[in-house]
PDB file of C-alpha atoms in Angstrom:
ATOM      1  CA  UNK X   1      -1.796  -1.084  24.861  1.00 49.00           C
ATOM      2  CA  UNK X   2      -1.777  -4.772  26.250  1.00 52.00           C
ATOM      3  CA  UNK X   3       1.402  -6.740  25.759  1.00 55.00           C
ATOM      4  CA  UNK X   4      -0.621  -9.276  23.362  1.00 68.00           C
ATOM      5  CA  UNK X   5      -1.542  -6.231  20.973  1.00 70.00           C
ATOM      6  CA  UNK X   6       2.099  -5.443  20.789  1.00 73.00           C
ATOM      7  CA  UNK X   7       3.413  -8.194  19.130  1.00 77.00           C
ATOM      8  CA  UNK X   8       1.243  -7.320  16.128  1.00 79.00           C
ATOM      9  CA  UNK X   9       3.713  -4.371  15.292  1.00 79.00           C
ATOM     10  CA  UNK X  10       7.438  -4.597  15.336  1.00 81.00           C
ATOM     11  CA  UNK X  11       9.358  -1.706  14.628  1.00 80.00           C
ATOM     12  CA  UNK X  12      12.831  -1.548  13.557  1.00 76.00           C
ATOM     13  CA  UNK X  13      15.566  -0.970  15.974  1.00 74.00           C
ATOM     14  CA  UNK X  14      12.899  -1.198  18.737  1.00 71.00           C
ATOM     15  CA  UNK X  15      11.772   2.531  17.729  1.00 76.00           C
ATOM     16  CA  UNK X  16       8.792   3.818  20.071  1.00 79.00           C
ATOM     17  CA  UNK X  17       5.517   3.291  18.915  1.00 81.00           C
ATOM     18  CA  UNK X  18       3.056   5.886  18.179  1.00 82.00           C
ATOM     19  CA  UNK X  19      -0.561   6.353  19.455  1.00 86.00           C
ATOM     20  CA  UNK X  20      -1.798   5.652  16.072  1.00 86.00           C
ATOM     21  CA  UNK X  21       0.312   2.602  15.442  1.00 84.00           C
ATOM     22  CA  UNK X  22      -0.864   1.173  18.659  1.00 86.00           C
ATOM     23  CA  UNK X  23      -4.486   1.679  17.702  1.00 87.00           C
ATOM     24  CA  UNK X  24      -3.799  -0.014  14.365  1.00 87.00           C
ATOM     25  CA  UNK X  25      -1.897  -2.754  16.327  1.00 85.00           C
ATOM     26  CA  UNK X  26      -4.973  -3.349  18.485  1.00 86.00           C
ATOM     27  CA  UNK X  27      -7.355  -3.390  15.787  1.00 86.00           C
ATOM     28  CA  UNK X  28      -5.313  -6.443  14.028  1.00 85.00           C
ATOM     29  CA  UNK X  29      -5.261  -8.094  17.266  1.00 85.00           C
ATOM     30  CA  UNK X  30      -8.986  -7.610  17.936  1.00 85.00           C
ATOM     31  CA  UNK X  31      -9.629  -9.092  14.384  1.00 83.00           C
ATOM     32  CA  UNK X  32      -7.709 -12.065  14.880  1.00 82.00           C
ATOM     33  CA  UNK X  33      -9.362 -12.769  18.532  1.00 84.00           C
ATOM     34  CA  UNK X  34     -12.918 -12.213  17.124  1.00 85.00           C
ATOM     35  CA  UNK X  35     -12.882 -13.016  13.170  1.00 78.00           C
ATOM     36  CA  UNK X  36     -12.911 -16.543  12.638  1.00 78.00           C
ATOM     37  CA  UNK X  37     -12.167 -16.740   9.091  1.00 78.00           C
ATOM     38  CA  UNK X  38      -9.149 -14.364   9.245  1.00 78.00           C
ATOM     39  CA  UNK X  39      -7.867 -15.965  12.885  1.00 80.00           C
ATOM     40  CA  UNK X  40      -5.740 -18.806  11.323  1.00 79.00           C
ATOM     41  CA  UNK X  41      -4.074 -16.254   8.515  1.00 79.00           C
ATOM     42  CA  UNK X  42      -3.696 -13.375  10.940  1.00 81.00           C
ATOM     43  CA  UNK X  43      -1.801 -15.654  13.696  1.00 82.00           C
ATOM     44  CA  UNK X  44       1.797 -15.209  12.395  1.00 83.00           C
ATOM     45  CA  UNK X  45       1.347 -11.905  10.595  1.00 85.00           C
ATOM     46  CA  UNK X  46       2.709  -8.467  11.981  1.00 85.00           C
ATOM     47  CA  UNK X  47       3.287  -5.011  10.654  1.00 86.00           C
ATOM     48  CA  UNK X  48       6.174  -2.443  10.793  1.00 87.00           C
ATOM     49  CA  UNK X  49       4.106   0.900  10.840  1.00 87.00           C
ATOM     50  CA  UNK X  50       0.906   2.636  10.137  1.00 88.00           C
ATOM     51  CA  UNK X  51       0.311   6.298   9.506  1.00 90.00           C
ATOM     52  CA  UNK X  52      -2.432   8.545   8.367  1.00 90.00           C
ATOM     53  CA  UNK X  53      -2.606  10.488   5.628  1.00 89.00           C
ATOM     54  CA  UNK X  54      -4.651  13.539   4.411  1.00 88.00           C
ATOM     55  CA  UNK X  55      -6.200  13.086   0.664  1.00 85.00           C
ATOM     56  CA  UNK X  56      -7.913  15.840   0.368  1.00 78.00           C
ATOM     57  CA  UNK X  57     -11.667  16.756   0.956  1.00 79.00           C
ATOM     58  CA  UNK X  58     -11.445  16.185   4.605  1.00 82.00           C
ATOM     59  CA  UNK X  59     -10.724  12.284   4.173  1.00 86.00           C
ATOM     60  CA  UNK X  60      -7.867  10.525   5.332  1.00 90.00           C
ATOM     61  CA  UNK X  61      -6.269   7.128   4.400  1.00 91.00           C
ATOM     62  CA  UNK X  62      -4.451   4.521   6.610  1.00 91.00           C
ATOM     63  CA  UNK X  63      -1.257   3.326   5.173  1.00 92.00           C
ATOM     64  CA  UNK X  64      -0.343   0.118   6.921  1.00 91.00           C
ATOM     65  CA  UNK X  65       3.569  -0.855   6.242  1.00 91.00           C
ATOM     66  CA  UNK X  66       4.384  -4.505   6.039  1.00 91.00           C
ATOM     67  CA  UNK X  67       7.601  -6.417   6.171  1.00 90.00           C
ATOM     68  CA  UNK X  68       8.300  -7.451   2.380  1.00 90.00           C
ATOM     69  CA  UNK X  69       8.764 -11.297   3.494  1.00 91.00           C
ATOM     70  CA  UNK X  70       5.318 -11.152   4.817  1.00 88.00           C
ATOM     71  CA  UNK X  71       3.585  -9.194   1.754  1.00 89.00           C
ATOM     72  CA  UNK X  72       2.563 -12.349  -0.167  1.00 90.00           C
ATOM     73  CA  UNK X  73       0.652 -13.818   2.934  1.00 87.00           C
ATOM     74  CA  UNK X  74      -0.630 -10.394   3.365  1.00 87.00           C
ATOM     75  CA  UNK X  75      -2.028 -10.277   0.029  1.00 89.00           C
ATOM     76  CA  UNK X  76      -3.938 -13.904   0.320  1.00 88.00           C
ATOM     77  CA  UNK X  77      -5.920 -12.161   2.760  1.00 87.00           C
ATOM     78  CA  UNK X  78      -5.976  -8.408   1.931  1.00 87.00           C
ATOM     79  CA  UNK X  79      -9.575  -7.928   0.819  1.00 87.00           C
ATOM     80  CA  UNK X  80     -11.014  -9.395   3.433  1.00 86.00           C
ATOM     81  CA  UNK X  81      -8.413  -7.524   5.982  1.00 87.00           C
ATOM     82  CA  UNK X  82      -9.176  -4.337   4.410  1.00 88.00           C
ATOM     83  CA  UNK X  83     -12.871  -4.599   4.418  1.00 87.00           C
ATOM     84  CA  UNK X  84     -12.881  -5.440   8.341  1.00 86.00           C
ATOM     85  CA  UNK X  85     -10.214  -2.432   9.050  1.00 88.00           C
ATOM     86  CA  UNK X  86     -12.553   0.116   6.975  1.00 87.00           C
ATOM     87  CA  UNK X  87     -15.398  -1.139   9.051  1.00 87.00           C
ATOM     88  CA  UNK X  88     -13.369  -0.660  12.393  1.00 87.00           C
ATOM     89  CA  UNK X  89     -11.844   2.975  11.103  1.00 86.00           C
ATOM     90  CA  UNK X  90     -15.166   4.352   9.366  1.00 85.00           C
ATOM     91  CA  UNK X  91     -14.698   6.758   6.583  1.00 76.00           C
ATOM     92  CA  UNK X  92     -11.204   6.096   5.995  1.00 87.00           C
ATOM     93  CA  UNK X  93      -9.744   4.124   3.237  1.00 89.00           C
ATOM     94  CA  UNK X  94      -6.991   1.250   4.256  1.00 90.00           C
ATOM     95  CA  UNK X  95      -4.000   0.454   2.033  1.00 91.00           C
ATOM     96  CA  UNK X  96      -1.194  -1.891   2.751  1.00 91.00           C
ATOM     97  CA  UNK X  97       2.230  -1.547   1.188  1.00 92.00           C
ATOM     98  CA  UNK X  98       5.636  -3.351   1.555  1.00 92.00           C
ATOM     99  CA  UNK X  99       8.433  -1.937   3.403  1.00 92.00           C
ATOM    100  CA  UNK X 100      11.013  -1.568   0.705  1.00 89.00           C
ATOM    101  CA  UNK X 101      14.616  -0.121   0.969  1.00 88.00           C
ATOM    102  CA  UNK X 102      16.153   2.137  -1.451  1.00 88.00           C
ATOM    103  CA  UNK X 103      20.042   1.723  -1.657  1.00 87.00           C
ATOM    104  CA  UNK X 104      21.965   4.813  -2.973  1.00 86.00           C
ATOM    105  CA  UNK X 105      24.151   4.682  -5.931  1.00 84.00           C
ATOM    106  CA  UNK X 106      27.268   2.982  -5.792  1.00 82.00           C
ATOM    107  CA  UNK X 107      30.318   5.251  -5.742  1.00 80.00           C
ATOM    108  CA  UNK X 108      32.360   3.159  -8.033  1.00 72.00           C
ATOM    109  CA  UNK X 109      33.451  -0.474  -8.831  1.00 68.00           C
ATOM    110  CA  UNK X 110      31.352  -3.579  -9.957  1.00 68.00           C
ATOM    111  CA  UNK X 111      31.836  -5.019  -6.252  1.00 66.00           C
ATOM    112  CA  UNK X 112      29.408  -2.568  -4.945  1.00 75.00           C
ATOM    113  CA  UNK X 113      26.785  -3.140  -7.479  1.00 79.00           C
ATOM    114  CA  UNK X 114      23.129  -2.444  -5.820  1.00 82.00           C
ATOM    115  CA  UNK X 115      20.205  -5.117  -6.939  1.00 85.00           C
ATOM    116  CA  UNK X 116      17.833  -3.211  -9.443  1.00 86.00           C
ATOM    117  CA  UNK X 117      14.990  -4.322  -6.707  1.00 87.00           C
ATOM    118  CA  UNK X 118      16.611  -1.477  -4.837  1.00 89.00           C
ATOM    119  CA  UNK X 119      16.707   1.453  -7.222  1.00 88.00           C
ATOM    120  CA  UNK X 120      14.535   4.463  -6.664  1.00 90.00           C
ATOM    121  CA  UNK X 121      12.790   3.611  -9.886  1.00 90.00           C
ATOM    122  CA  UNK X 122      11.836   0.102  -9.020  1.00 92.00           C
ATOM    123  CA  UNK X 123      10.781   0.972  -5.537  1.00 93.00           C
ATOM    124  CA  UNK X 124       8.413   3.658  -6.606  1.00 92.00           C
ATOM    125  CA  UNK X 125       7.057   1.232  -9.213  1.00 92.00           C
ATOM    126  CA  UNK X 126       6.322  -1.569  -6.860  1.00 93.00           C
ATOM    127  CA  UNK X 127       4.850   0.921  -4.380  1.00 92.00           C
ATOM    128  CA  UNK X 128       2.240   1.543  -7.132  1.00 93.00           C
ATOM    129  CA  UNK X 129       1.676  -2.033  -7.697  1.00 91.00           C
ATOM    130  CA  UNK X 130       1.120  -2.609  -3.689  1.00 91.00           C
ATOM    131  CA  UNK X 131      -1.388   0.486  -3.636  1.00 91.00           C
ATOM    132  CA  UNK X 132      -3.826  -0.859  -6.180  1.00 90.00           C
ATOM    133  CA  UNK X 133      -3.668  -4.542  -5.267  1.00 88.00           C
ATOM    134  CA  UNK X 134      -5.555  -6.593  -5.853  1.00 85.00           C
ATOM    135  CA  UNK X 135      -6.229  -4.320  -9.172  1.00 87.00           C
ATOM    136  CA  UNK X 136      -3.937  -4.991 -12.116  1.00 89.00           C
ATOM    137  CA  UNK X 137      -2.181  -2.120 -13.765  1.00 90.00           C
ATOM    138  CA  UNK X 138      -2.723  -2.283 -17.761  1.00 91.00           C
ATOM    139  CA  UNK X 139      -1.054   0.599 -18.399  1.00 91.00           C
ATOM    140  CA  UNK X 140       1.270   3.782 -17.596  1.00 92.00           C
ATOM    141  CA  UNK X 141       1.735   7.201 -19.300  1.00 92.00           C
ATOM    142  CA  UNK X 142       4.048   9.697 -18.288  1.00 92.00           C
ATOM    143  CA  UNK X 143       2.730  13.167 -19.148  1.00 90.00           C
ATOM    144  CA  UNK X 144       4.890  16.318 -19.058  1.00 92.00           C
ATOM    145  CA  UNK X 145       3.320  19.773 -18.940  1.00 89.00           C
ATOM    146  CA  UNK X 146       4.399  22.800 -20.503  1.00 93.00           C
ATOM    147  CA  UNK X 147       5.586  24.256 -17.063  1.00 93.00           C
ATOM    148  CA  UNK X 148       8.025  21.347 -16.969  1.00 88.00           C
ATOM    149  CA  UNK X 149       6.290  18.939 -14.041  1.00 89.00           C
ATOM    150  CA  UNK X 150       5.415  15.837 -14.924  1.00 91.00           C
ATOM    151  CA  UNK X 151       2.189  13.532 -14.285  1.00 91.00           C
ATOM    152  CA  UNK X 152       1.827   9.853 -14.205  1.00 92.00           C
ATOM    153  CA  UNK X 153      -1.363   8.322 -15.581  1.00 93.00           C
ATOM    154  CA  UNK X 154      -2.108   4.889 -14.146  1.00 92.00           C
ATOM    155  CA  UNK X 155      -4.411   2.652 -15.888  1.00 92.00           C
ATOM    156  CA  UNK X 156      -6.361   0.023 -13.831  1.00 91.00           C
ATOM    157  CA  UNK X 157      -8.147  -3.049 -15.113  1.00 90.00           C
ATOM    158  CA  UNK X 158     -11.621  -2.274 -15.633  1.00 88.00           C
ATOM    159  CA  UNK X 159     -12.942  -5.308 -14.257  1.00 88.00           C
ATOM    160  CA  UNK X 160     -12.169  -4.019 -10.740  1.00 85.00           C
ATOM    161  CA  UNK X 161     -14.013  -0.635 -11.242  1.00 87.00           C
ATOM    162  CA  UNK X 162     -16.768  -1.311  -8.884  1.00 87.00           C
ATOM    163  CA  UNK X 163     -14.521  -2.334  -6.065  1.00 85.00           C
ATOM    164  CA  UNK X 164     -11.843   0.395  -6.453  1.00 86.00           C
ATOM    165  CA  UNK X 165     -13.387   3.345  -8.003  1.00 87.00           C
ATOM    166  CA  UNK X 166     -13.995   5.083  -4.878  1.00 87.00           C
ATOM    167  CA  UNK X 167     -10.232   4.545  -3.548  1.00 87.00           C
ATOM    168  CA  UNK X 168      -8.742   6.251  -6.645  1.00 89.00           C
ATOM    169  CA  UNK X 169      -8.319   9.738  -4.863  1.00 89.00           C
ATOM    170  CA  UNK X 170      -6.866   7.597  -1.867  1.00 89.00           C
ATOM    171  CA  UNK X 171      -4.490   5.805  -3.982  1.00 91.00           C
ATOM    172  CA  UNK X 172      -3.086   9.330  -5.666  1.00 91.00           C
ATOM    173  CA  UNK X 173      -2.892  11.147  -2.087  1.00 91.00           C
ATOM    174  CA  UNK X 174      -1.101   8.238  -0.576  1.00 91.00           C
ATOM    175  CA  UNK X 175       1.584   7.832  -3.636  1.00 92.00           C
ATOM    176  CA  UNK X 176       1.958  11.671  -3.296  1.00 92.00           C
ATOM    177  CA  UNK X 177       2.583  11.536   0.063  1.00 91.00           C
ATOM    178  CA  UNK X 178       5.181   8.571   0.001  1.00 91.00           C
ATOM    179  CA  UNK X 179       7.290   9.594  -3.299  1.00 91.00           C
ATOM    180  CA  UNK X 180       6.449  13.240  -3.671  1.00 91.00           C
ATOM    181  CA  UNK X 181       5.327  12.322  -7.442  1.00 91.00           C
ATOM    182  CA  UNK X 182       1.607  13.274  -9.053  1.00 92.00           C
ATOM    183  CA  UNK X 183      -0.237  10.471 -10.374  1.00 93.00           C
ATOM    184  CA  UNK X 184      -3.536  10.096 -11.588  1.00 92.00           C
ATOM    185  CA  UNK X 185      -5.547   6.767 -11.497  1.00 91.00           C
ATOM    186  CA  UNK X 186      -8.161   5.831 -14.608  1.00 90.00           C
ATOM    187  CA  UNK X 187      -9.905   3.182 -15.986  1.00 88.00           C
ATOM    188  CA  UNK X 188      -9.337   3.016 -19.945  1.00 85.00           C
ATOM    189  CA  UNK X 189     -12.185   3.772 -22.090  1.00 79.00           C
ATOM    190  CA  UNK X 190     -13.040   0.496 -24.081  1.00 71.00           C
ATOM    191  CA  UNK X 191     -14.815   0.726 -27.153  1.00 60.00           C
ATOM    192  CA  UNK X 192     -17.640  -1.460 -28.040  1.00 50.00           C
ATOM    193  CA  UNK X 193     -17.057  -4.221 -30.454  1.00 47.00           C
ATOM    194  CA  UNK X 194     -18.873  -3.894 -33.652  1.00 50.00           C
TER     195      UNK X 194
END
């Protein structure tokens, strides 16, 4: 990989890059070099990692992890960036998520309190928001099955149905892989006004 594409991916503690991460970094660099509308925005952005996740039916999704501080900048161009990356990696769904840290429960004392945003629950909820961006989550329901297992039902905004419906199993597969929790994404059924 060229030295110039290497600046598009920065790993924690200088860890070695995998071959797939190099491919994604090269794709981001190529987009910056060739795509005029994304060039200015992509100039200062970089990613922390990328991985392929099998989501069933022989399909795979690409999860791109970005630094939390750059997430807002990625959100500004996310729709265009994801569209271009899905063209490059044909047949694969691309999702962008922030790198968030989960801190352990403090062993005692107020002095070691952890921020609410570093709890497991908060990180998993924010991961859900990242996955479906720019679609909004309008409702969540926790379903307890008879065998004791849980299923999280997430209701998405119906106005984005056309743009996200084909990605729903990708969202569910990525969330299951990253958190170990089962989730199903749906659009709420709206009744016609009389």
